[in-house]
Amino acid sequence: MVGIIGNPVRHSLSPIMHNRALSHLGLNWVYLSFEVEPARARSAIEGARDLGMVGLNVTMPFKMEAVEWVDIKDGSVILTGSLNTLLFKDSKIMGFNTDGIGFLNSLREKSISLQGRKVLLIGAGGAARAVAFVVAQQEVARLTVLNRTPQKAHRLAQELSSFKPETEINTASYDLGLALVISDSDLIINATSVGMKDHPGIPIPTDDIDQRHIVYDLAYWPLRTELLRDSEERGARVVSGLEMLIHQGAESFRIWTGKEFPLPIVREELTEYLKSIEDRSR
């Protein structure tokens, strides 16, 4: 048994994704979702270990808090200060963060290189941190962090600068010069909740986005967020957060099962599922 813990977690596509993969490979496993009150999250994780589960995915709001609850931290967790995957082994709780490598692998599958790119990252939370550190490792020309709370953006930028002092790392402001930053970026990544089904809207104006840009929205529901639709209409190449979801899930799957994740099968399943939901909601 594996699963996901969070609050809320009813919207998660992870059970559909992982159960499809497990079924395709003929594994006698099941993946379940567990919505847990914040005050009970630690005891729930320890209970899952004690019940003999193989592991868990961890989603909001526990991705950063749970770092303190694990016995063994993978390098990705130490670096980013957040996790999304737990493995229970030899009575120990092992923590991993597959968001960063999932993001990177989703770009590699589409033959998108980060080397020499000017990157604008919107957000400074758990997912943004995982993406930021892996981006900084890819010899980008510049990484700019934009966040509604400037202090969080500055704090993340300082950490990144200490980690990769040879890379130009800075912050941007919503109040001053944002249009120039957008225009001068090659890759724009939205790592906020703005644009998700329950948080409609757009995180930045799209007036200065054009065919030179790649726009990646980590939100995966709806499949085409307002940011992606507007950017695509302006000629930009766009990437849905469904790709990162699938690739980070593939890494978790390998950690638990030691087997390769059936990417095309799962992508087709999730795409059809999301389209059916969108059709019913019209």
PDB file of C-alpha atoms in Angstrom:
ATOM      1  CA  MET A   1       0.000   0.000   0.000  1.00  0.00           C
ATOM      2  CA  VAL A   2       1.105   3.522  -0.912  1.00  0.00           C
ATOM      3  CA  GLY A   3      -0.795   6.790  -0.922  1.00  0.00           C
ATOM      4  CA  ILE A   4      -0.901  10.544  -0.499  1.00  0.00           C
ATOM      5  CA  ILE A   5      -1.396  12.664   2.609  1.00  0.00           C
ATOM      6  CA  GLY A   6      -2.486  16.289   2.582  1.00  0.00           C
ATOM      7  CA  ASN A   7      -5.277  18.742   3.348  1.00  0.00           C
ATOM      8  CA  PRO A   8      -7.192  19.173   1.143  1.00  0.00           C
ATOM      9  CA  VAL A   9      -6.421  16.106  -0.959  1.00  0.00           C
ATOM     10  CA  ARG A  10      -9.748  15.161  -2.571  1.00  0.00           C
ATOM     11  CA  HIS A  11      -8.752  16.916  -5.803  1.00  0.00           C
ATOM     12  CA  SER A  12      -5.488  14.973  -6.172  1.00  0.00           C
ATOM     13  CA  LEU A  13      -4.920  13.073  -9.403  1.00  0.00           C
ATOM     14  CA  SER A  14      -2.221  10.926  -7.800  1.00  0.00           C
ATOM     15  CA  PRO A  15      -4.533   7.969  -6.984  1.00  0.00           C
ATOM     16  CA  ILE A  16      -5.709   7.811 -10.617  1.00  0.00           C
ATOM     17  CA  MET A  17      -2.148   8.157 -11.893  1.00  0.00           C
ATOM     18  CA  HIS A  18      -0.468   5.604  -9.662  1.00  0.00           C
ATOM     19  CA  ASN A  19      -3.259   3.027  -9.639  1.00  0.00           C
ATOM     20  CA  ARG A  20      -3.251   3.072 -13.454  1.00  0.00           C
ATOM     21  CA  ALA A  21       0.522   2.492 -13.448  1.00  0.00           C
ATOM     22  CA  LEU A  22       0.298  -0.276 -10.847  1.00  0.00           C
ATOM     23  CA  SER A  23      -2.503  -1.993 -12.762  1.00  0.00           C
ATOM     24  CA  HIS A  24      -0.633  -1.714 -16.079  1.00  0.00           C
ATOM     25  CA  LEU A  25       2.422  -3.410 -14.555  1.00  0.00           C
ATOM     26  CA  GLY A  26       0.327  -6.099 -12.867  1.00  0.00           C
ATOM     27  CA  LEU A  27       1.482  -5.188  -9.360  1.00  0.00           C
ATOM     28  CA  ASN A  28      -0.664  -6.230  -6.407  1.00  0.00           C
ATOM     29  CA  TRP A  29      -0.521  -2.733  -4.906  1.00  0.00           C
ATOM     30  CA  VAL A  30      -3.050   0.020  -4.165  1.00  0.00           C
ATOM     31  CA  TYR A  31      -2.639   3.807  -3.855  1.00  0.00           C
ATOM     32  CA  LEU A  32      -5.035   5.667  -1.541  1.00  0.00           C
ATOM     33  CA  SER A  33      -5.556   9.279  -0.467  1.00  0.00           C
ATOM     34  CA  PHE A  34      -5.618  10.391   3.166  1.00  0.00           C
ATOM     35  CA  GLU A  35      -6.939  13.816   4.151  1.00  0.00           C
ATOM     36  CA  VAL A  36      -5.514  14.544   7.583  1.00  0.00           C
ATOM     37  CA  GLU A  37      -5.962  17.428   9.989  1.00  0.00           C
ATOM     38  CA  PRO A  38      -2.700  19.379  10.351  1.00  0.00           C
ATOM     39  CA  ALA A  39      -2.365  18.610  14.060  1.00  0.00           C
ATOM     40  CA  ARG A  40      -2.486  14.860  13.280  1.00  0.00           C
ATOM     41  CA  ALA A  41      -0.219  14.770  10.242  1.00  0.00           C
ATOM     42  CA  ARG A  42       2.927  13.580  11.990  1.00  0.00           C
ATOM     43  CA  SER A  43       1.165  10.796  13.891  1.00  0.00           C
ATOM     44  CA  ALA A  44      -0.630   9.784  10.660  1.00  0.00           C
ATOM     45  CA  ILE A  45       2.711   9.419   8.838  1.00  0.00           C
ATOM     46  CA  GLU A  46       4.190   7.419  11.693  1.00  0.00           C
ATOM     47  CA  GLY A  47       1.029   5.294  11.764  1.00  0.00           C
ATOM     48  CA  ALA A  48       1.359   4.593   8.042  1.00  0.00           C
ATOM     49  CA  ARG A  49       4.912   3.393   8.666  1.00  0.00           C
ATOM     50  CA  ASP A  50       3.820   1.237  11.594  1.00  0.00           C
ATOM     51  CA  LEU A  51       1.001  -0.310   9.534  1.00  0.00           C
ATOM     52  CA  GLY A  52       3.539  -1.537   7.005  1.00  0.00           C
ATOM     53  CA  MET A  53       2.807   0.809   4.122  1.00  0.00           C
ATOM     54  CA  VAL A  54       5.606   1.166   1.572  1.00  0.00           C
ATOM     55  CA  GLY A  55       5.472   4.954   1.398  1.00  0.00           C
ATOM     56  CA  LEU A  56       3.510   8.142   0.884  1.00  0.00           C
ATOM     57  CA  ASN A  57       3.379  11.203  -1.267  1.00  0.00           C
ATOM     58  CA  VAL A  58       3.128  14.397   0.774  1.00  0.00           C
ATOM     59  CA  THR A  59       1.264  17.421  -0.505  1.00  0.00           C
ATOM     60  CA  MET A  60       0.215  20.796   0.878  1.00  0.00           C
ATOM     61  CA  PRO A  61       0.340  21.948   3.599  1.00  0.00           C
ATOM     62  CA  PHE A  62       2.874  19.383   4.895  1.00  0.00           C
ATOM     63  CA  LYS A  63       5.689  19.471   2.297  1.00  0.00           C
ATOM     64  CA  MET A  64       7.994  21.695   4.346  1.00  0.00           C
ATOM     65  CA  GLU A  65       6.807  20.750   7.824  1.00  0.00           C
ATOM     66  CA  ALA A  66       7.336  17.023   7.225  1.00  0.00           C
ATOM     67  CA  VAL A  67      11.076  17.537   6.662  1.00  0.00           C
ATOM     68  CA  GLU A  68      11.459  17.576  10.444  1.00  0.00           C
ATOM     69  CA  TRP A  69       9.658  14.254  10.823  1.00  0.00           C
ATOM     70  CA  VAL A  70      11.896  12.031   8.693  1.00  0.00           C
ATOM     71  CA  ASP A  71      14.864   9.982   9.877  1.00  0.00           C
ATOM     72  CA  ILE A  72      16.859  10.088   6.620  1.00  0.00           C
ATOM     73  CA  LYS A  73      16.795  13.046   4.212  1.00  0.00           C
ATOM     74  CA  ASP A  74      17.745  12.732   0.555  1.00  0.00           C
ATOM     75  CA  GLY A  75      20.014  15.471  -0.815  1.00  0.00           C
ATOM     76  CA  SER A  76      17.051  17.006  -2.638  1.00  0.00           C
ATOM     77  CA  VAL A  77      15.274  17.506   0.687  1.00  0.00           C
ATOM     78  CA  ILE A  78      18.313  19.012   2.406  1.00  0.00           C
ATOM     79  CA  LEU A  79      18.755  21.404  -0.515  1.00  0.00           C
ATOM     80  CA  THR A  80      15.160  22.587  -0.907  1.00  0.00           C
ATOM     81  CA  GLY A  81      13.854  22.282   2.642  1.00  0.00           C
ATOM     82  CA  SER A  82      10.750  20.457   1.419  1.00  0.00           C
ATOM     83  CA  LEU A  83       9.704  16.938   0.440  1.00  0.00           C
ATOM     84  CA  ASN A  84       6.936  15.210  -1.456  1.00  0.00           C
ATOM     85  CA  THR A  85       7.811  11.513  -1.125  1.00  0.00           C
ATOM     86  CA  LEU A  86       8.316   9.210   1.854  1.00  0.00           C
ATOM     87  CA  LEU A  87       9.708   5.686   1.838  1.00  0.00           C
ATOM     88  CA  PHE A  88       9.302   3.472   4.904  1.00  0.00           C
ATOM     89  CA  LYS A  89      12.229   1.073   5.179  1.00  0.00           C
ATOM     90  CA  ASP A  90      13.717  -0.813   8.139  1.00  0.00           C
ATOM     91  CA  SER A  91      11.401   1.112  10.511  1.00  0.00           C
ATOM     92  CA  LYS A  92      12.883   4.382   9.220  1.00  0.00           C
ATOM     93  CA  ILE A  93      11.123   7.238   7.426  1.00  0.00           C
ATOM     94  CA  MET A  94      13.119   8.364   4.389  1.00  0.00           C
ATOM     95  CA  GLY A  95      12.301  11.660   2.673  1.00  0.00           C
ATOM     96  CA  PHE A  96      12.754  12.676  -0.982  1.00  0.00           C
ATOM     97  CA  ASN A  97      11.757  15.595  -3.173  1.00  0.00           C
ATOM     98  CA  THR A  98      10.961  14.523  -6.731  1.00  0.00           C
ATOM     99  CA  ASP A  99       9.465  17.854  -7.847  1.00  0.00           C
ATOM    100  CA  GLY A 100      12.752  19.258  -9.141  1.00  0.00           C
ATOM    101  CA  ILE A 101      13.844  16.215 -11.104  1.00  0.00           C
ATOM    102  CA  GLY A 102      10.266  15.776 -12.321  1.00  0.00           C
ATOM    103  CA  PHE A 103      10.278  19.327 -13.685  1.00  0.00           C
ATOM    104  CA  LEU A 104      13.672  18.821 -15.316  1.00  0.00           C
ATOM    105  CA  ASN A 105      12.711  15.478 -16.881  1.00  0.00           C
ATOM    106  CA  SER A 106       9.516  16.980 -18.299  1.00  0.00           C
ATOM    107  CA  LEU A 107      11.636  19.586 -20.118  1.00  0.00           C
ATOM    108  CA  ARG A 108      14.124  16.967 -21.303  1.00  0.00           C
ATOM    109  CA  GLU A 109      11.306  14.894 -22.794  1.00  0.00           C
ATOM    110  CA  LYS A 110      10.332  17.944 -24.849  1.00  0.00           C
ATOM    111  CA  SER A 111      13.985  18.661 -25.803  1.00  0.00           C
ATOM    112  CA  ILE A 112      13.957  21.976 -23.933  1.00  0.00           C
ATOM    113  CA  SER A 113      17.375  22.915 -22.546  1.00  0.00           C
ATOM    114  CA  LEU A 114      17.785  25.369 -19.671  1.00  0.00           C
ATOM    115  CA  GLN A 115      21.390  26.199 -20.454  1.00  0.00           C
ATOM    116  CA  GLY A 116      21.824  29.891 -21.204  1.00  0.00           C
ATOM    117  CA  ARG A 117      18.149  30.693 -20.590  1.00  0.00           C
ATOM    118  CA  LYS A 118      16.827  33.722 -18.739  1.00  0.00           C
ATOM    119  CA  VAL A 119      14.236  32.276 -16.373  1.00  0.00           C
ATOM    120  CA  LEU A 120      11.416  34.053 -14.532  1.00  0.00           C
ATOM    121  CA  LEU A 121      10.025  31.985 -11.645  1.00  0.00           C
ATOM    122  CA  ILE A 122       6.706  33.116 -10.161  1.00  0.00           C
ATOM    123  CA  GLY A 123       6.299  31.900  -6.583  1.00  0.00           C
ATOM    124  CA  ALA A 124       8.504  31.036  -3.616  1.00  0.00           C
ATOM    125  CA  GLY A 125       6.676  28.142  -1.915  1.00  0.00           C
ATOM    126  CA  GLY A 126       7.536  24.444  -1.742  1.00  0.00           C
ATOM    127  CA  ALA A 127       7.124  23.616  -5.436  1.00  0.00           C
ATOM    128  CA  ALA A 128       8.840  26.847  -6.472  1.00  0.00           C
ATOM    129  CA  ARG A 129      11.827  26.072  -4.245  1.00  0.00           C
ATOM    130  CA  ALA A 130      12.264  22.599  -5.730  1.00  0.00           C
ATOM    131  CA  VAL A 131      12.116  24.014  -9.255  1.00  0.00           C
ATOM    132  CA  ALA A 132      14.395  26.955  -8.408  1.00  0.00           C
ATOM    133  CA  PHE A 133      17.274  24.829  -7.135  1.00  0.00           C
ATOM    134  CA  VAL A 134      17.212  22.437 -10.076  1.00  0.00           C
ATOM    135  CA  VAL A 135      17.003  25.375 -12.515  1.00  0.00           C
ATOM    136  CA  ALA A 136      19.970  27.075 -10.849  1.00  0.00           C
ATOM    137  CA  GLN A 137      22.039  23.925 -11.429  1.00  0.00           C
ATOM    138  CA  GLN A 138      21.465  23.988 -15.195  1.00  0.00           C
ATOM    139  CA  GLU A 139      23.830  26.842 -16.145  1.00  0.00           C
ATOM    140  CA  VAL A 140      21.029  29.318 -16.783  1.00  0.00           C
ATOM    141  CA  ALA A 141      22.015  32.861 -17.744  1.00  0.00           C
ATOM    142  CA  ARG A 142      19.736  34.374 -15.125  1.00  0.00           C
ATOM    143  CA  LEU A 143      17.071  33.319 -12.628  1.00  0.00           C
ATOM    144  CA  THR A 144      14.600  35.940 -11.408  1.00  0.00           C
ATOM    145  CA  VAL A 145      12.162  35.229  -8.558  1.00  0.00           C
ATOM    146  CA  LEU A 146       8.814  37.032  -8.424  1.00  0.00           C
ATOM    147  CA  ASN A 147       6.467  36.656  -5.452  1.00  0.00           C
ATOM    148  CA  ARG A 148       3.525  38.541  -3.977  1.00  0.00           C
ATOM    149  CA  THR A 149       5.422  38.621  -0.679  1.00  0.00           C
ATOM    150  CA  PRO A 150       8.738  40.251  -1.628  1.00  0.00           C
ATOM    151  CA  GLN A 151      10.477  39.035   1.541  1.00  0.00           C
ATOM    152  CA  LYS A 152       9.957  35.410   0.526  1.00  0.00           C
ATOM    153  CA  ALA A 153      11.337  36.112  -2.943  1.00  0.00           C
ATOM    154  CA  HIS A 154      14.424  37.823  -1.502  1.00  0.00           C
ATOM    155  CA  ARG A 155      14.996  34.990   0.972  1.00  0.00           C
ATOM    156  CA  LEU A 156      14.831  32.357  -1.765  1.00  0.00           C
ATOM    157  CA  ALA A 157      17.098  34.433  -4.028  1.00  0.00           C
ATOM    158  CA  GLN A 158      19.675  34.726  -1.248  1.00  0.00           C
ATOM    159  CA  GLU A 159      19.655  30.958  -0.699  1.00  0.00           C
ATOM    160  CA  LEU A 160      20.047  30.351  -4.420  1.00  0.00           C
ATOM    161  CA  SER A 161      22.900  32.850  -4.650  1.00  0.00           C
ATOM    162  CA  SER A 162      24.732  31.062  -1.836  1.00  0.00           C
ATOM    163  CA  PHE A 163      24.127  27.752  -3.597  1.00  0.00           C
ATOM    164  CA  LYS A 164      25.204  28.943  -7.073  1.00  0.00           C
ATOM    165  CA  PRO A 165      27.215  32.166  -6.653  1.00  0.00           C
ATOM    166  CA  GLU A 166      28.355  32.079 -10.294  1.00  0.00           C
ATOM    167  CA  THR A 167      24.738  32.360 -11.539  1.00  0.00           C
ATOM    168  CA  GLU A 168      22.914  35.692 -11.753  1.00  0.00           C
ATOM    169  CA  ILE A 169      20.025  35.432  -9.274  1.00  0.00           C
ATOM    170  CA  ASN A 170      17.723  38.352  -8.553  1.00  0.00           C
ATOM    171  CA  THR A 171      14.137  39.298  -7.725  1.00  0.00           C
ATOM    172  CA  ALA A 172      11.434  41.229  -9.537  1.00  0.00           C
ATOM    173  CA  SER A 173       8.585  43.396  -8.303  1.00  0.00           C
ATOM    174  CA  TYR A 174       4.949  43.567  -9.331  1.00  0.00           C
ATOM    175  CA  ASP A 175       5.126  47.318  -8.817  1.00  0.00           C
ATOM    176  CA  LEU A 176       8.095  48.326 -10.946  1.00  0.00           C
ATOM    177  CA  GLY A 177       9.591  47.163 -14.232  1.00  0.00           C
ATOM    178  CA  LEU A 178       7.761  43.822 -14.458  1.00  0.00           C
ATOM    179  CA  ALA A 179       6.972  44.254 -18.167  1.00  0.00           C
ATOM    180  CA  LEU A 180      10.687  44.564 -18.962  1.00  0.00           C
ATOM    181  CA  VAL A 181      11.533  41.461 -16.903  1.00  0.00           C
ATOM    182  CA  ILE A 182       8.845  39.445 -18.694  1.00  0.00           C
ATOM    183  CA  SER A 183       9.956  40.659 -22.113  1.00  0.00           C
ATOM    184  CA  ASP A 184      13.601  39.845 -21.371  1.00  0.00           C
ATOM    185  CA  SER A 185      12.899  36.290 -20.125  1.00  0.00           C
ATOM    186  CA  ASP A 186      13.096  33.129 -22.219  1.00  0.00           C
ATOM    187  CA  LEU A 187      11.283  30.758 -19.868  1.00  0.00           C
ATOM    188  CA  ILE A 188       8.445  31.790 -17.537  1.00  0.00           C
ATOM    189  CA  ILE A 189       7.384  29.338 -14.814  1.00  0.00           C
ATOM    190  CA  ASN A 190       4.239  29.797 -12.739  1.00  0.00           C
ATOM    191  CA  ALA A 191       4.675  27.938  -9.447  1.00  0.00           C
ATOM    192  CA  THR A 192       1.761  29.605  -7.639  1.00  0.00           C
ATOM    193  CA  SER A 193      -1.817  28.427  -7.158  1.00  0.00           C
ATOM    194  CA  VAL A 194      -3.150  31.247  -9.357  1.00  0.00           C
ATOM    195  CA  GLY A 195      -4.815  29.679 -12.367  1.00  0.00           C
ATOM    196  CA  MET A 196      -5.886  26.445 -10.704  1.00  0.00           C
ATOM    197  CA  LYS A 197      -9.545  25.436 -10.860  1.00  0.00           C
ATOM    198  CA  ASP A 198     -10.287  26.799  -7.379  1.00  0.00           C
ATOM    199  CA  HIS A 199      -8.025  29.854  -7.811  1.00  0.00           C
ATOM    200  CA  PRO A 200      -8.920  31.274 -11.244  1.00  0.00           C
ATOM    201  CA  GLY A 201      -6.924  34.156 -12.638  1.00  0.00           C
ATOM    202  CA  ILE A 202      -3.555  34.919 -14.124  1.00  0.00           C
ATOM    203  CA  PRO A 203      -0.323  35.488 -12.142  1.00  0.00           C
ATOM    204  CA  ILE A 204       1.253  38.027 -14.534  1.00  0.00           C
ATOM    205  CA  PRO A 205       0.088  40.155 -17.467  1.00  0.00           C
ATOM    206  CA  THR A 206       0.690  38.474 -20.823  1.00  0.00           C
ATOM    207  CA  ASP A 207       0.957  41.606 -22.984  1.00  0.00           C
ATOM    208  CA  ASP A 208       4.733  41.205 -23.348  1.00  0.00           C
ATOM    209  CA  ILE A 209       4.750  37.452 -24.019  1.00  0.00           C
ATOM    210  CA  ASP A 210       5.349  36.395 -27.618  1.00  0.00           C
ATOM    211  CA  GLN A 211       6.824  33.627 -29.791  1.00  0.00           C
ATOM    212  CA  ARG A 212      10.236  33.965 -28.114  1.00  0.00           C
ATOM    213  CA  HIS A 213       8.892  32.643 -24.820  1.00  0.00           C
ATOM    214  CA  ILE A 214       8.325  29.236 -23.255  1.00  0.00           C
ATOM    215  CA  VAL A 215       5.604  29.394 -20.588  1.00  0.00           C
ATOM    216  CA  TYR A 216       5.306  26.542 -18.093  1.00  0.00           C
ATOM    217  CA  ASP A 217       2.389  26.563 -15.644  1.00  0.00           C
ATOM    218  CA  LEU A 218       2.769  24.014 -12.849  1.00  0.00           C
ATOM    219  CA  ALA A 219      -1.017  24.035 -12.409  1.00  0.00           C
ATOM    220  CA  TYR A 220      -2.546  21.056 -14.210  1.00  0.00           C
ATOM    221  CA  TRP A 221      -6.271  21.610 -13.728  1.00  0.00           C
ATOM    222  CA  PRO A 222      -7.589  22.987 -15.989  1.00  0.00           C
ATOM    223  CA  LEU A 223      -5.304  21.497 -18.645  1.00  0.00           C
ATOM    224  CA  ARG A 224      -5.029  24.926 -20.258  1.00  0.00           C
ATOM    225  CA  THR A 225      -4.919  27.617 -17.587  1.00  0.00           C
ATOM    226  CA  GLU A 226      -5.674  31.217 -18.487  1.00  0.00           C
ATOM    227  CA  LEU A 227      -1.926  31.915 -18.499  1.00  0.00           C
ATOM    228  CA  LEU A 228      -1.286  29.110 -20.981  1.00  0.00           C
ATOM    229  CA  ARG A 229      -4.218  30.056 -23.216  1.00  0.00           C
ATOM    230  CA  ASP A 230      -3.211  33.720 -23.407  1.00  0.00           C
ATOM    231  CA  SER A 231       0.470  32.873 -23.931  1.00  0.00           C
ATOM    232  CA  GLU A 232      -0.294  30.345 -26.666  1.00  0.00           C
ATOM    233  CA  GLU A 233      -2.487  32.882 -28.460  1.00  0.00           C
ATOM    234  CA  ARG A 234       0.514  35.240 -28.456  1.00  0.00           C
ATOM    235  CA  GLY A 235       2.719  32.613 -30.076  1.00  0.00           C
ATOM    236  CA  ALA A 236       4.550  31.254 -27.033  1.00  0.00           C
ATOM    237  CA  ARG A 237       5.368  27.576 -26.563  1.00  0.00           C
ATOM    238  CA  VAL A 238       3.443  26.341 -23.533  1.00  0.00           C
ATOM    239  CA  VAL A 239       3.791  23.383 -21.161  1.00  0.00           C
ATOM    240  CA  SER A 240       1.041  22.168 -18.820  1.00  0.00           C
ATOM    241  CA  GLY A 241       1.694  21.252 -15.212  1.00  0.00           C
ATOM    242  CA  LEU A 242       0.355  17.806 -16.028  1.00  0.00           C
ATOM    243  CA  GLU A 243       3.820  17.025 -17.381  1.00  0.00           C
ATOM    244  CA  MET A 244       5.543  17.826 -14.092  1.00  0.00           C
ATOM    245  CA  LEU A 245       2.855  15.926 -12.174  1.00  0.00           C
ATOM    246  CA  ILE A 246       3.491  12.817 -14.265  1.00  0.00           C
ATOM    247  CA  HIS A 247       7.278  13.029 -14.124  1.00  0.00           C
ATOM    248  CA  GLN A 248       7.509  13.708 -10.385  1.00  0.00           C
ATOM    249  CA  GLY A 249       5.092  10.814  -9.891  1.00  0.00           C
ATOM    250  CA  ALA A 250       7.341   8.617 -12.032  1.00  0.00           C
ATOM    251  CA  GLU A 251      10.264   9.324  -9.685  1.00  0.00           C
ATOM    252  CA  SER A 252       8.182   8.515  -6.598  1.00  0.00           C
ATOM    253  CA  PHE A 253       7.008   5.329  -8.296  1.00  0.00           C
ATOM    254  CA  ARG A 254      10.610   4.207  -8.913  1.00  0.00           C
ATOM    255  CA  ILE A 255      11.539   4.922  -5.289  1.00  0.00           C
ATOM    256  CA  TRP A 256       8.709   2.709  -4.022  1.00  0.00           C
ATOM    257  CA  THR A 257       8.615  -0.101  -6.599  1.00  0.00           C
ATOM    258  CA  GLY A 258      12.024  -0.054  -8.294  1.00  0.00           C
ATOM    259  CA  LYS A 259      10.185  -0.226 -11.631  1.00  0.00           C
ATOM    260  CA  GLU A 260       9.860   2.117 -14.596  1.00  0.00           C
ATOM    261  CA  PHE A 261       6.718   4.215 -14.749  1.00  0.00           C
ATOM    262  CA  PRO A 262       4.526   3.760 -17.884  1.00  0.00           C
ATOM    263  CA  LEU A 263       4.522   7.443 -18.872  1.00  0.00           C
ATOM    264  CA  PRO A 264       2.432   7.287 -22.099  1.00  0.00           C
ATOM    265  CA  ILE A 265      -0.249   5.102 -20.477  1.00  0.00           C
ATOM    266  CA  VAL A 266      -0.602   7.401 -17.470  1.00  0.00           C
ATOM    267  CA  ARG A 267      -0.524  10.600 -19.575  1.00  0.00           C
ATOM    268  CA  GLU A 268      -3.375   9.301 -21.726  1.00  0.00           C
ATOM    269  CA  GLU A 269      -5.404   8.266 -18.671  1.00  0.00           C
ATOM    270  CA  LEU A 270      -5.027  11.636 -16.923  1.00  0.00           C
ATOM    271  CA  THR A 271      -5.628  13.684 -20.048  1.00  0.00           C
ATOM    272  CA  GLU A 272      -8.874  11.849 -20.791  1.00  0.00           C
ATOM    273  CA  TYR A 273      -9.963  12.155 -17.155  1.00  0.00           C
ATOM    274  CA  LEU A 274      -9.345  15.917 -17.010  1.00  0.00           C
ATOM    275  CA  LYS A 275     -11.053  16.489 -20.354  1.00  0.00           C
ATOM    276  CA  SER A 276     -14.107  14.566 -19.166  1.00  0.00           C
ATOM    277  CA  ILE A 277     -14.320  16.705 -16.021  1.00  0.00           C
ATOM    278  CA  GLU A 278     -14.005  19.905 -18.043  1.00  0.00           C
ATOM    279  CA  ASP A 279     -16.690  18.709 -20.467  1.00  0.00           C
ATOM    280  CA  ARG A 280     -19.102  17.969 -17.591  1.00  0.00           C
ATOM    281  CA  SER A 281     -18.491  21.358 -15.996  1.00  0.00           C
ATOM    282  CA  ARG A 282     -19.406  23.293 -19.149  1.00  0.00           C
TER     283      ARG A 282
END
